Coordinates of C-alpha atoms and ligand atoms in Angstrom, one line a residue:
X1 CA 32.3 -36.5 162.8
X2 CA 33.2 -33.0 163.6
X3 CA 32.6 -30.0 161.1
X4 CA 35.3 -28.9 158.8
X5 CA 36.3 -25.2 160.8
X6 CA 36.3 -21.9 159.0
X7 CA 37.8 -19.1 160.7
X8 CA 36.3 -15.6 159.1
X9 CA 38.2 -12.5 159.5
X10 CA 36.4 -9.4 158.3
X11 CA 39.0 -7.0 158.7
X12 CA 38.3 -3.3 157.9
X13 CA 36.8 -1.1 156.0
X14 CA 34.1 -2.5 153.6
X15 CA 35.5 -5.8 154.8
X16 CA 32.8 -6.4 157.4
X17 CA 30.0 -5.3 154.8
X18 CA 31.1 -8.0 152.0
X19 CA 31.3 -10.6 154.7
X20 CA 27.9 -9.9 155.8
X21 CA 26.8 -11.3 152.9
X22 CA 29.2 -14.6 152.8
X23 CA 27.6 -15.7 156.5
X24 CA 24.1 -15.6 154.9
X25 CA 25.5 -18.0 151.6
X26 CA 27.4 -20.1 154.1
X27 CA 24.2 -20.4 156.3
X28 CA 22.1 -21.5 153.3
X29 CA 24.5 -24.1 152.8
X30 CA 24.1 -25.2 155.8
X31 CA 20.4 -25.1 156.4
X32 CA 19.7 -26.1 152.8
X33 CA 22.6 -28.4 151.4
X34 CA 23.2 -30.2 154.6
X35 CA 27.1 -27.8 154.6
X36 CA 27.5 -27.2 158.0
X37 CA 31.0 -25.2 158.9
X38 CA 32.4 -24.6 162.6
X39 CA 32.6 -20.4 162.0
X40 CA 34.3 -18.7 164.3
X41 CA 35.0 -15.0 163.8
X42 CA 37.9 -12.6 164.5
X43 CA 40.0 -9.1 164.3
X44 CA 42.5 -8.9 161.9
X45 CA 44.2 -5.5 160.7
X46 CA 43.0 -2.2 161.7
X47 CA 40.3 -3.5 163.6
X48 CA 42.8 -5.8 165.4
X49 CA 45.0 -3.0 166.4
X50 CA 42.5 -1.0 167.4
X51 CA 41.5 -3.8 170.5
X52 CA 45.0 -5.8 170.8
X53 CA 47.7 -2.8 169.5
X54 CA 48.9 -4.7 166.9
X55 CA 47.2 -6.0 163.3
X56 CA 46.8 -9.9 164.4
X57 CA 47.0 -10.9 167.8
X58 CA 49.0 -14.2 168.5
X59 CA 45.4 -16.0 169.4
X60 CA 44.1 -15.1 166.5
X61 CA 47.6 -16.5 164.2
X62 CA 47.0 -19.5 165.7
X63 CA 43.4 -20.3 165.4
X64 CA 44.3 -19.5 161.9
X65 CA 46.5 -22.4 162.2
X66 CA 44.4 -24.6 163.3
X67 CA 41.5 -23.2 161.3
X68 CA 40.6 -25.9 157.6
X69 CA 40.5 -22.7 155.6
X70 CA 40.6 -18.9 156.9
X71 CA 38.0 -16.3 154.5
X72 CA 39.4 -12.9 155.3
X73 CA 37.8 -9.6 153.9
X74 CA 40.3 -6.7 153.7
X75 CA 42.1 -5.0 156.1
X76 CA 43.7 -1.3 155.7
X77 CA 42.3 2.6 156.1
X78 CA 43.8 5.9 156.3
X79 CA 43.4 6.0 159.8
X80 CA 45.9 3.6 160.3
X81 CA 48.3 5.4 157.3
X82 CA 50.4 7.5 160.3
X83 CA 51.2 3.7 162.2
X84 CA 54.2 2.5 162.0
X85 CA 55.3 0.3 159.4
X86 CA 55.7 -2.7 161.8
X87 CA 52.0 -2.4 163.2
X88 CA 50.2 -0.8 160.2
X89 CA 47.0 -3.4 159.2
X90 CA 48.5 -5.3 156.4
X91 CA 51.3 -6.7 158.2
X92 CA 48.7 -8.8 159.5
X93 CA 47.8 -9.9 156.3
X94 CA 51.6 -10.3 155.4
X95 CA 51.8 -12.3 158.6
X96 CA 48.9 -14.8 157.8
X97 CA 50.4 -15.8 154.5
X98 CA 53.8 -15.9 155.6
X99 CA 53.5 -18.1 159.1
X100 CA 51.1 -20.3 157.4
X101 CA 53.7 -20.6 154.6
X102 CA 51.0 -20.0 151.7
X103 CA 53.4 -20.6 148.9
X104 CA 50.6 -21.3 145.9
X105 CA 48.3 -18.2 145.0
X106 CA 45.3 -18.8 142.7
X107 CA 44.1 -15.6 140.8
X108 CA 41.3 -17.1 138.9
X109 CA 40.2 -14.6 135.6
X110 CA 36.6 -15.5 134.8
X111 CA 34.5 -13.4 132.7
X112 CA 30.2 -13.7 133.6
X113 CA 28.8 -13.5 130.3
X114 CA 26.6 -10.4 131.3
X115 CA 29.7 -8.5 132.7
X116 CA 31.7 -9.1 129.1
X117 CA 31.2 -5.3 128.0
X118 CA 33.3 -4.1 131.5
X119 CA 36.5 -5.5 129.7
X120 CA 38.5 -3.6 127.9
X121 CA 39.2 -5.9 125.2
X122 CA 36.2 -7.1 122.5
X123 CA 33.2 -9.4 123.8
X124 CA 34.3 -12.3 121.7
X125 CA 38.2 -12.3 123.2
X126 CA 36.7 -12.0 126.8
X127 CA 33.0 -14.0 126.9
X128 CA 33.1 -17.2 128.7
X129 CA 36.7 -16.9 129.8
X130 CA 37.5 -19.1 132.6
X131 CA 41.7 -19.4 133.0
X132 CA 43.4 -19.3 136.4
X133 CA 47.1 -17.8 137.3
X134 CA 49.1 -19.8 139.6
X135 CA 51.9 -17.9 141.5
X136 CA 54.2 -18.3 143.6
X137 CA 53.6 -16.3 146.8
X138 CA 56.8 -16.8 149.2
X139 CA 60.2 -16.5 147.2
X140 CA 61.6 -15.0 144.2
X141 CA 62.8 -11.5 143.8
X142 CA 60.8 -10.2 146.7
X143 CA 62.5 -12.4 149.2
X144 CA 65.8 -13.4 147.4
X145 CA 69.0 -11.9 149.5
X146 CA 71.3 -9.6 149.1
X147 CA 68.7 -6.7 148.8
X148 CA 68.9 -3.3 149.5
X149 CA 70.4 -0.2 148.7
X150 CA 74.2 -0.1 148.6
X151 CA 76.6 2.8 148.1
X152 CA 79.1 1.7 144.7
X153 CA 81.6 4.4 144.6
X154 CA 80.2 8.0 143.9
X155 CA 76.7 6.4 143.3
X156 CA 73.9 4.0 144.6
X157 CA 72.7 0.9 143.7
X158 CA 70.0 -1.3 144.6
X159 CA 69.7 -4.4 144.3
X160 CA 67.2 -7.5 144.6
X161 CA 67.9 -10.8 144.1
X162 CA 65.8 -13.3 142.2
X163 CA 66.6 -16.7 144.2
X164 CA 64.3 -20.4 143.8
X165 CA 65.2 -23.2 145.1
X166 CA 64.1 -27.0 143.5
X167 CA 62.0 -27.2 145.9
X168 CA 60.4 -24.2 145.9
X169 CA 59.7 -25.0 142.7
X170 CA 58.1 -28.3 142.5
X171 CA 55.7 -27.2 145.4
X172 CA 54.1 -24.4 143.9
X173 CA 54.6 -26.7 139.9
X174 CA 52.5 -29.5 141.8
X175 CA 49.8 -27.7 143.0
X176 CA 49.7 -26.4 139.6
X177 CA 49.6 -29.8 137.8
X178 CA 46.8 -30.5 140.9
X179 CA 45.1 -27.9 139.9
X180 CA 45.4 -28.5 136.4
X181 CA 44.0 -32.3 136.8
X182 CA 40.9 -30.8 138.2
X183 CA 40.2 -28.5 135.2
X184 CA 41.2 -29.0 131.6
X185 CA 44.0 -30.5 131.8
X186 CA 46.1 -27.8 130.3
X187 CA 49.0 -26.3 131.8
X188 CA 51.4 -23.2 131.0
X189 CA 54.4 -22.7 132.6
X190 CA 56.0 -19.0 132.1
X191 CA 59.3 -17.7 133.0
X192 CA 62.4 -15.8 131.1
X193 CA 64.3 -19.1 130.1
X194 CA 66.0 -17.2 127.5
X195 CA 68.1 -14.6 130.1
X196 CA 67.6 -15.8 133.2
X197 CA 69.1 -18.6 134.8
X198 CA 66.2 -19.3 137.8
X199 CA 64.2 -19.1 134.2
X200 CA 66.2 -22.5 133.2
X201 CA 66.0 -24.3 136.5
X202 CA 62.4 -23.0 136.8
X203 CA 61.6 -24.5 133.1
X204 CA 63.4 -27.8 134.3
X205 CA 62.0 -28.2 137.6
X206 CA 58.2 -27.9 136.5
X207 CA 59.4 -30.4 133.3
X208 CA 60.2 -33.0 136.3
X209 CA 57.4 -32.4 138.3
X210 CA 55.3 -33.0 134.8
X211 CA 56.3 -36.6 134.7
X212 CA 54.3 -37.6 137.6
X213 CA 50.9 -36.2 135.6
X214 CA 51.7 -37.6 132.3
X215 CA 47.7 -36.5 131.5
X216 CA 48.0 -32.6 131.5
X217 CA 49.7 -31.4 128.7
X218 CA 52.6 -29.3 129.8
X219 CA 53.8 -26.1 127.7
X220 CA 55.8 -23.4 128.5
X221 CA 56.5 -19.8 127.4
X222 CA 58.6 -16.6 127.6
X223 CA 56.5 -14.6 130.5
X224 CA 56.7 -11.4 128.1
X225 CA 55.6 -13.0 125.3
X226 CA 52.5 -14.7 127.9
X227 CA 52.1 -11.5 128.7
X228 CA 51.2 -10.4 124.8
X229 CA 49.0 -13.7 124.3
X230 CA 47.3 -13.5 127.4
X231 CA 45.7 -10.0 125.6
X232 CA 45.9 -11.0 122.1
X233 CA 43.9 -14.4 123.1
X234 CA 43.4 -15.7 126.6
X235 CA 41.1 -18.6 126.0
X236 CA 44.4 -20.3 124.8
X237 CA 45.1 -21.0 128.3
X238 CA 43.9 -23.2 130.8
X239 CA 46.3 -23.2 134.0
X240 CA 49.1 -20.8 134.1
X241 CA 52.0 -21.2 136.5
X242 CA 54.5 -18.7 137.0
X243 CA 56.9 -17.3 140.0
X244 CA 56.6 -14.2 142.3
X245 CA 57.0 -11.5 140.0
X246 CA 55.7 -12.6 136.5
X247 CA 52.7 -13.6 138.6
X248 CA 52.3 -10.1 140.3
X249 CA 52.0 -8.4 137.2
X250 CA 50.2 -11.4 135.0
X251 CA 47.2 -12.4 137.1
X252 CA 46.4 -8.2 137.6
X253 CA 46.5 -8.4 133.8
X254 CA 44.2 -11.2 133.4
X255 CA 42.2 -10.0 136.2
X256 CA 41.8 -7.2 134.5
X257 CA 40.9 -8.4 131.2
X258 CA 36.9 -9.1 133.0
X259 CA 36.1 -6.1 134.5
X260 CA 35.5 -4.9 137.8
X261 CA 37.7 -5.6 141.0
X262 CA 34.8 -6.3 143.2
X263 CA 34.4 -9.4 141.2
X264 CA 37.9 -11.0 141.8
X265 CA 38.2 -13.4 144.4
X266 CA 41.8 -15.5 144.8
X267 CA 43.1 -18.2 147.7
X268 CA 46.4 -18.5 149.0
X269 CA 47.2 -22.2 149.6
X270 CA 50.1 -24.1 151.2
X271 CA 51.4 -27.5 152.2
X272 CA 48.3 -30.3 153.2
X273 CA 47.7 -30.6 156.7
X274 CA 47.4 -33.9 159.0
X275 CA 43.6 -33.9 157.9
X276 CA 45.2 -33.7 153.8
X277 CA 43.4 -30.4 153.1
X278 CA 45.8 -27.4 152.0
X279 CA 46.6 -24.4 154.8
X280 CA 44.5 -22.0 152.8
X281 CA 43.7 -18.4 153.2
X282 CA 40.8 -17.3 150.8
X283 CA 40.1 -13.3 150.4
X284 CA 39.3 -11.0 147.5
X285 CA 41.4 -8.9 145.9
X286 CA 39.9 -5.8 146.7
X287 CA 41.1 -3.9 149.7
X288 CA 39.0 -2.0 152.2
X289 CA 37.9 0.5 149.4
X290 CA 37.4 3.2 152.7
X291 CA 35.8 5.6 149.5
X292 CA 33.1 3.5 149.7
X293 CA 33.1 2.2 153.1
X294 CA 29.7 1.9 155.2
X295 CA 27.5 3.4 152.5
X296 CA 25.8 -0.6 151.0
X297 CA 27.8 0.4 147.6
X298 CA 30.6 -2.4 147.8
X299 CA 30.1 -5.4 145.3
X300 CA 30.0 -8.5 148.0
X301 CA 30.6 -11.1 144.7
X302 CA 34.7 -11.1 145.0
X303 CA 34.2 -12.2 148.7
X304 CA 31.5 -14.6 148.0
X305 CA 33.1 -16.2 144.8
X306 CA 36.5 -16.6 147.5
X307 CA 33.7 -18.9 149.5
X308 CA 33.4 -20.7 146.3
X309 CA 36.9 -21.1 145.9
X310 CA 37.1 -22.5 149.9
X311 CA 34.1 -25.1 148.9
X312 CA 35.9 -26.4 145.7
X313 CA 40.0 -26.5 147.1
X314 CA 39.3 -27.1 150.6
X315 CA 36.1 -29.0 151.2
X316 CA 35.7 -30.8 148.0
X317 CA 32.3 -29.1 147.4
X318 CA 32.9 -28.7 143.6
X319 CA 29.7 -28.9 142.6
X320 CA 28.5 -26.7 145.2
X321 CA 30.7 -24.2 144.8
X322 CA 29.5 -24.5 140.7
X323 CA 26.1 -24.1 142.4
X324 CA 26.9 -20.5 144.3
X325 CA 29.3 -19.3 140.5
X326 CA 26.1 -20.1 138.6
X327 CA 23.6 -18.2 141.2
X328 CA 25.4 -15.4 140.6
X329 CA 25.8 -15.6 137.2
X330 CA 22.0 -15.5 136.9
X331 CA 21.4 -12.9 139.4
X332 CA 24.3 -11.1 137.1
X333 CA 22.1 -11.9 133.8
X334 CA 19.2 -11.1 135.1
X335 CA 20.6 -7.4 135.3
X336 CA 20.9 -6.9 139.7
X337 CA 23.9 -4.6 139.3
X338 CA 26.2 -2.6 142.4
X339 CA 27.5 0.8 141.9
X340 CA 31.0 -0.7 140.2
X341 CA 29.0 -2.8 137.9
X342 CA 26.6 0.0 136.5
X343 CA 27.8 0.5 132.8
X344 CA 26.0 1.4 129.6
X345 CA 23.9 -1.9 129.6
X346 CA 21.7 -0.3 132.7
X347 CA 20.8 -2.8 135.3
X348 CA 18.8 -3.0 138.1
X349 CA 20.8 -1.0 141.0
X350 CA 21.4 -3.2 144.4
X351 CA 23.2 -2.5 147.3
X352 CA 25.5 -4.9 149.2
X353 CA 22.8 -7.0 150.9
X354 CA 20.6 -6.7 148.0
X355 CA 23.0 -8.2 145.6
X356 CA 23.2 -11.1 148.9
X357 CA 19.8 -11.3 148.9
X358 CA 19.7 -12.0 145.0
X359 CA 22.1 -14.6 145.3
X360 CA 20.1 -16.2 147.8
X361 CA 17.2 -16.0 146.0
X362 CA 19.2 -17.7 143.2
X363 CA 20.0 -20.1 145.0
X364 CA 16.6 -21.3 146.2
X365 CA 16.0 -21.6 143.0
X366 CA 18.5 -24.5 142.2
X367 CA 17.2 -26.9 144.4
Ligands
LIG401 P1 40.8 -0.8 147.0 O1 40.8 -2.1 146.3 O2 40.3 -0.8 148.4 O3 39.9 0.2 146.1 C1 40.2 0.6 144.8 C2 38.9 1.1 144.1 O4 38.0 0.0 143.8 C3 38.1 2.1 145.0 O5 37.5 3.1 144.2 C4 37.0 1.2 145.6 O6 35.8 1.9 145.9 C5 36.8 0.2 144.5 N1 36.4 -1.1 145.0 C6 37.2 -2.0 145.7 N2 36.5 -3.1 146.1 C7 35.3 -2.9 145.7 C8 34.1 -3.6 145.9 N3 34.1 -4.8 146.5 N4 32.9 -3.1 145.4 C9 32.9 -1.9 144.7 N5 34.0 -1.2 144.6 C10 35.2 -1.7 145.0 O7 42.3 -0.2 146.8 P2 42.9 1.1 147.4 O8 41.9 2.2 147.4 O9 44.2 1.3 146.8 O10 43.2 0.8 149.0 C11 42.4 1.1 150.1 C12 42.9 0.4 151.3 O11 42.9 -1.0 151.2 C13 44.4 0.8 151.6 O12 44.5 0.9 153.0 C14 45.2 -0.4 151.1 O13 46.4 -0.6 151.8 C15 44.2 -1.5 151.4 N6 44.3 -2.7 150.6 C16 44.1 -3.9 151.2 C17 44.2 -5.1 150.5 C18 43.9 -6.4 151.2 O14 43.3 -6.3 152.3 N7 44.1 -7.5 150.6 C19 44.4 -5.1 149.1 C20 44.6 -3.8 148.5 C21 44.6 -2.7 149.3

């Protein structure tokens, strides 16, 4: 049997530091869990336009392709802020999700126990917090047509169009419902059913879709008023699904309710491949913090906890991947702490390999 293939992009900027340290966790796997990956490596972004003259060579879109899951790092730098628009690094990000069609995005919002004082909301709202936002990555308002801005007699006026299809809907409500099967069973649907009326075919849609998983218990709710409950109490929810642009501005909220962005990882998945596993891109949601860049200050935990993410929805590591979340919730605990995590609690201070090494050490200590 050949090994599943992972195809690592490292990108720019702290990028390459952060994924450092995911080679050395996926390494351990293999030489101590028996998780052996085919890893190839390649240039995406600035780095890619750098060599090729453009942000993801063709080669490199379709080894992504063919890749079982693609772990990219960031990509972007003011060095590349004069390109032009159609060369500048994210459009090979852009590229990547759109050409593998990655309709599904996962923003997990997990709060570590030792990191519940970063949140801006009270300990007991945020401890042990464990929901994840499901959104839909490929249509809605920021693809709908006729967009632009027009000239309406003496004035302007733009316009964007906010256009789903049924079946852009049940994809991105099944992988939800998938999704929800493999957690608590507990899924929230959220739209503006009340004044919109892709809101209506959105809430019917995902209704359908529900009576092939007659186990998860199905609600739904107004996205503003998700919006309020998501602060007021988000240990109500389990699974949240939700289109393009509710899911923009929800999973940065929840995101935000645990603290620090170098501990948010996310995957972008699409339709099963002949193999069954989802086309999946796995990245953090950092950028390429360049304020940072090349100095061993950048948190390597949002890249790493995205490897988690690969083990559990692409590889059917679960348990693994629980192994590498709870390694680093002890390393957390036990106070190793980067620059973004150093708050009034103290901490011992680590740099980017150090908090690797940690995590390594962790998990030698599981088995
Ligand atoms: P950013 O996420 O790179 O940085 C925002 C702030 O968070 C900075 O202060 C940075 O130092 C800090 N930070 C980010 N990740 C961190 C980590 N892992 N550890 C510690 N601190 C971390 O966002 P930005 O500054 O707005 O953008 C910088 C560049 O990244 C731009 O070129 C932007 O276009 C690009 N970008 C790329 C992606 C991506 O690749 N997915 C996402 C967002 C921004």
């Amino acid at each position: 049997m050949t090994n599943p293939s992972l195809l690592i992009l490292p990108g720019d900027g702290i990028g390459p530091e952060v994924m450092a340290e995911v080679r050395k966790i996926i390494d351990w796997f293999g030489a101590k869990r028996g998780i052996v990956f085919d890893v190839s490596e390649d240039l995406v972004g600035g780095a890619a336009y750098d060599l090729h003259g453009t942000p993801l060579h063709d080669d490199t879109m379709a080894k992504a392709q063919a890749a079982d899951a693609v772990l990219l790092g960031a990509v972007g730098g003011p060095k590349y802020d004069v390109l032009d628009f159609s060369v500048k690094p994210e459009r090979g990000l852009l590229r990547l999700r759109k050409e593998m069609d990655l309709f599904s995005n996962l923003r997990p919002a997990q709060c570590f126990d030792a990191l519940a004082d970063f949140s801006s909301l009270k300990k007991d709202v945020v401890a042990g917090l464990d929901i994840m936002i499901v959104r839909e990555l490929t249509s809605g308002v920021y693809f709908g047509e006729p967009r632009g801005i027009f000239k309406e007699g003496n004035e302007r006026v733009g316009i964007n169009t906010q256009r789903y299809t049924e079946s852009e809907i049940a994809r991105v409500a099944r992988s939800a419902f998938e999704l929800a099967m493999r957690r608590d069973k507990k899924l929230c649907s959220m739209e503006k059913a009340n004044v919109m009326e892709s809101g209506i075919l959105w809430r019917e849609v995902v209704t359908e879709v529900g009576k092939d998983y007659p186990e998860v218990e199905l609600s739904h709710m107004y996205a503003d008023a998700g919006a309020m409950q998501l602060t007021r109490w988000p240990k109500q929810f389990d699974v949240i699904v939700t289109d393009n642009l509710f899911g923009d501005l929800l999973s940065d909220l929840a995101a935000m309710l645990t603290g620090s962005l170098g501990m948010l990882p996310s995957a972008s998945l699409g339709a099963p491949m002949a193999n069954g596993r989802p086309k999946a891109l796995y990245e953090p949601v950092h950028g390429s913090a360049p304020d940072i860049a090349g100095q061993g200050k950048a948190n390597p935990i949002a890249c790493i906890l995205s490897f988690a993410m690969a083990l559990r929805y692409s590889f059917d590591q679960g348990e693994e991947a629980a192994r590498l979340e709870a390694a680093i919730e002890k390393v957390l605990a036990d106070g190793a702490r980067t620059a973004d995590l150093m708050g009034p609690d103290g901490g011992t201070p680590v740099s980017t390999s150090g908090m690797g090494d940690a995590i390594l050490a962790a998990l030698d200590a599981s088995i």
